[in-house]
Amino acid sequence: MTATQLETALKDVWINIQGWVGSRVPHVLKLIREIQLEDNVVGDIVEIGVHHGKLFFLMASTARPNEKCIAIDLFDDQEKNLDHSGKGSLSMFNQHLDSYFSHLKRQVTAISADSMSFTPATIRQRLKSSGVRLFSVDGGHTVKHVINDMALAQEMIVPGGVILLDDFLGPHWPSVSEGFFEYMRVANRRLAPFLIFQNKLFLTTYSEHPQLLAKFRKLIDRDLMHEVHTNKWRYAQIGEHTVLCFA
Ligand SMILES: C[S@@+](CC[C@H](N)C(=O)[O-])C[C@H]1O[C@@H](n2cnc3c(N)ncnc32)[C@H](O)[C@@H]1O
């Protein structure tokens, strides 16, 4: 796929796929891809909580040819969608895959499953993946789902990989923020947050955090000079971790 064809496909995603993604998240994904390419961070792309695939296809569009893209959702088993966060549909997902991303079919796998049925001990085998470089956590929004799904992501992420947690500090789903802080207290052993941007919290691995944060800051200085020195951006602390925040 040429760069122009990719831009067209991304526009199609934006206009035609229903979902919940901040308007500037695609730009942040491009910056993360740039840093991971430079640092030779290799791994698969995974999302828990796909709905119709809006964020999933944006992430998958950054995949390199040998990287798998794995979409996990209850899809048509909505009885287990306990808090009614979105409503996955495998047929909508497959339609979008056919219409806009047929070139990715070889790389994409959709898994219909309750993420609560996975454990840190079984996830690797269930996904048939040796490691993940981009992992979106956007499934069930209860405290228990967030703790479970963050623990799964922690197990799979490669050094320098990035996890996106949706609805962090958003007013609609306070349970996500509660779940995140509880996860940090009881289960975190290797993740560190580095960015809060458009309703999402971005985390990386502990040892790579300082370098990733510094590189990300340099890229926003390069791309967003006009706003970076306004009060829209500031550094904050989450526990011991320094985080760039945009509001
Ligand atoms: C907010 S939507 C996801 C939005 C999507 N990431 C986007 O970009 O538009 C949440 C999704 O999580 C799924 N879900 C809810 N509970 C789940 C669970 N226990 N396991 C897997 N998926 C779940 C729902 O079916 C729904 O599709």
XYZ file of C-alpha atoms and ligand atoms in Angstrom:
274
model
C 0.000 0.000 0.000
C 1.408 3.405 -0.962
C 1.467 6.307 1.505
C -1.369 7.995 -0.430
C -3.521 4.849 -0.380
C -2.895 4.547 3.360
C -3.962 8.157 3.974
C -7.168 7.474 1.994
C -7.867 4.307 4.011
C -7.338 6.234 7.249
C -9.766 8.930 6.113
C -12.285 6.169 5.326
C -11.833 4.774 8.825
C -12.398 8.173 10.305
C -15.578 8.891 8.346
C -17.153 5.442 8.078
C -16.284 3.480 11.218
C -18.281 4.287 14.304
C -16.338 4.382 17.556
C -14.719 6.533 20.222
C -11.302 7.885 19.312
C -9.978 11.403 19.977
C -9.392 13.404 16.794
C -5.644 13.712 17.405
C -4.957 10.172 18.611
C -3.927 9.110 15.054
C -1.130 11.704 15.207
C 0.054 10.351 18.563
C 0.041 6.828 17.071
C 2.265 8.067 14.236
C 4.725 9.579 16.746
C 4.817 6.324 18.738
C 5.443 4.392 15.520
C 8.327 6.748 14.691
C 9.942 6.221 18.117
C 9.431 2.447 18.022
C 10.950 2.229 14.526
C 13.976 4.221 15.656
C 14.369 2.053 18.776
C 13.703 -1.169 16.864
C 10.765 -2.113 19.073
C 9.071 -5.036 17.317
C 5.893 -6.869 18.308
C 2.251 -7.500 17.539
C -0.691 -5.120 17.862
C -3.598 -6.045 20.146
C -6.832 -4.477 21.297
C -9.223 -5.699 23.979
C -12.575 -3.994 23.293
C -12.854 -3.375 19.578
C -16.520 -2.449 18.958
C -16.478 -1.932 15.134
C -12.695 -1.464 14.921
C -12.140 2.304 14.743
C -9.022 2.426 16.939
C -8.016 -1.121 16.008
C -7.699 -0.294 12.296
C -5.848 2.946 13.060
C -3.340 0.919 15.095
C -3.225 -1.907 12.536
C -2.390 0.600 9.815
C 0.958 1.124 11.568
C 1.780 -2.628 11.477
C 4.898 -3.837 9.732
C 4.467 -6.861 7.397
C 5.504 -9.503 9.946
C 3.444 -8.096 12.842
C 0.115 -9.696 13.751
C -2.926 -7.567 14.596
C -5.274 -9.229 17.098
C -8.768 -7.922 17.886
C -10.372 -9.310 21.062
C -14.014 -8.584 21.879
C -17.107 -10.287 23.186
C -18.492 -9.396 19.760
C -21.849 -11.175 19.596
C -21.782 -12.477 23.182
C -23.075 -9.172 24.584
C -24.650 -10.779 27.646
C -21.213 -10.600 29.253
C -20.867 -6.882 28.470
C -21.711 -6.134 32.094
C -21.523 -2.345 31.988
C -22.685 -1.919 28.368
C -19.499 -0.212 27.261
C -19.877 -0.174 23.456
C -21.313 -3.155 21.576
C -18.949 -5.256 19.524
C -20.102 -6.684 16.211
C -18.023 -9.221 14.322
C -19.941 -8.687 11.092
C -19.336 -4.890 11.174
C -15.679 -5.530 11.992
C -15.311 -7.968 9.075
C -17.141 -5.616 6.701
C -14.683 -2.827 7.556
C -11.741 -5.207 7.169
C -13.013 -6.151 3.676
C -13.848 -2.601 2.614
C -10.837 -0.633 3.788
C -8.062 -2.957 4.966
C -8.253 -6.091 2.809
C -4.464 -5.845 2.361
C -4.143 -6.549 6.124
C -6.307 -9.701 6.103
C -3.294 -12.006 6.326
C -2.181 -10.230 9.509
C -5.524 -9.692 11.277
C -7.170 -12.187 13.652
C -10.441 -11.531 15.467
C -10.931 -13.462 18.697
C -14.457 -13.627 20.136
C -13.843 -13.970 23.849
C -14.455 -12.551 27.300
C -11.126 -11.037 28.386
C -11.947 -12.220 31.925
C -11.426 -15.776 30.655
C -7.735 -15.027 29.967
C -5.092 -15.064 32.675
C -1.540 -13.709 32.638
C -0.446 -17.372 32.516
C -2.584 -18.286 29.479
C -2.702 -15.087 27.406
C 0.480 -15.745 25.409
C -0.825 -19.089 24.199
C -4.370 -17.803 23.544
C -3.007 -14.989 21.347
C -0.256 -17.113 19.774
C 1.979 -14.098 20.170
C 5.449 -13.813 21.627
C 5.132 -10.109 22.442
C 3.120 -6.965 21.747
C 4.370 -3.463 20.932
C 0.981 -1.687 20.889
C -1.865 -2.795 23.184
C -5.156 -0.956 23.608
C -7.210 -1.677 26.734
C -10.801 -0.622 25.980
C -13.019 -3.588 26.910
C -15.192 -3.811 30.024
C -14.970 -0.568 32.029
C -15.550 -1.961 35.542
C -12.764 -1.821 38.128
C -12.297 -5.609 37.867
C -12.120 -5.584 34.041
C -9.543 -2.798 34.053
C -7.333 -4.581 36.598
C -7.623 -7.865 34.664
C -7.004 -6.342 31.210
C -4.079 -4.181 32.375
C -2.489 -7.289 33.925
C -2.881 -9.116 30.581
C -1.338 -6.210 28.690
C 1.532 -6.053 31.185
C 2.270 -9.725 30.529
C 2.469 -9.301 26.754
C 4.163 -5.941 26.256
C 7.738 -5.922 24.936
C 10.314 -3.465 26.324
C 9.508 -0.048 24.823
C 5.999 -1.179 23.869
C 3.026 1.107 24.531
C -0.305 0.413 26.246
C -3.282 2.730 25.706
C -5.936 2.783 28.441
C -9.185 4.405 27.304
C -11.443 6.678 29.381
C -8.773 7.515 31.946
C -9.887 10.521 34.051
C -12.961 10.940 31.831
C -16.177 11.927 33.610
C -18.278 9.159 32.033
C -16.356 6.162 33.381
C -14.782 6.941 36.796
C -14.478 3.150 37.285
C -11.654 3.103 34.703
C -9.551 5.540 36.735
C -10.359 3.663 39.937
C -9.393 0.390 38.230
C -6.127 1.875 36.986
C -5.027 3.123 40.426
C -6.033 -0.199 41.988
C -4.044 -2.048 39.297
C -1.015 0.146 40.080
C -1.396 -0.691 43.773
C -1.958 -4.440 43.560
C -0.607 -5.785 40.259
C 1.780 -3.443 38.478
C 5.335 -4.714 38.296
C 6.721 -3.238 35.073
C 4.575 -0.426 33.639
C 4.981 3.332 33.894
C 2.575 5.973 32.510
C 4.093 8.692 30.288
C 1.222 10.560 28.577
C -2.376 11.639 29.147
C -3.991 12.707 25.883
C -7.633 12.943 24.740
C -9.153 10.600 27.298
C -6.358 8.054 27.052
C -3.510 7.133 29.346
C -0.373 5.880 27.588
C 2.066 3.615 29.447
C 5.347 1.982 28.579
C 7.741 -0.378 30.334
C 9.486 0.884 33.472
C 13.097 0.858 32.236
C 12.274 2.480 28.882
C 10.052 5.199 30.396
C 12.614 8.040 30.725
C 13.920 7.608 27.186
C 10.457 7.285 25.613
C 9.155 10.338 27.463
C 12.155 12.408 26.328
C 11.768 11.292 22.704
C 8.034 11.945 22.720
C 8.626 15.440 24.114
C 11.119 16.158 21.323
C 8.600 15.078 18.687
C 5.838 17.287 20.046
C 8.332 20.171 20.137
C 8.951 19.450 16.464
C 5.317 18.963 15.374
C 3.320 21.136 17.772
C 5.593 24.085 18.401
C 2.642 26.479 18.281
C 0.950 24.933 21.306
C 3.625 23.193 23.308
C 4.559 26.231 25.361
C 0.964 27.128 26.149
C -0.731 25.936 29.304
C -2.369 23.118 27.335
C 0.661 20.935 27.991
C 2.297 20.326 31.340
C 4.264 17.702 33.196
C 2.537 16.024 36.136
C 3.264 13.105 38.456
C 1.362 9.840 38.763
C 2.963 8.249 41.790
C 6.697 8.217 41.081
C 6.211 8.620 37.306
C 6.482 11.810 35.272
C 3.686 12.155 32.739
C 3.105 14.667 29.943
C -0.488 15.884 30.046
C -2.536 17.626 27.387
C -5.836 19.287 28.223
C -15.982 1.291 24.269
S -16.097 -0.089 23.228
C -14.567 -0.112 22.376
C -14.367 1.047 21.448
C -13.282 0.842 20.438
N -11.991 0.614 21.053
C -13.194 2.000 19.448
O -12.104 2.348 19.029
O -14.205 2.571 19.048
C -15.945 -1.421 24.365
C -15.969 -2.803 23.721
O -15.576 -3.742 24.716
C -16.287 -4.947 24.522
N -16.267 -5.660 25.809
C -16.952 -5.378 26.939
N -16.666 -6.257 27.920
C -15.761 -7.127 27.401
C -15.091 -8.292 27.896
N -15.298 -8.742 29.141
N -14.226 -8.946 27.074
C -14.015 -8.514 25.801
N -14.628 -7.429 25.275
C -15.495 -6.749 26.051
C -17.656 -4.497 24.035
O -18.294 -5.522 23.277
C -17.310 -3.260 23.192
O -17.200 -3.605 21.831
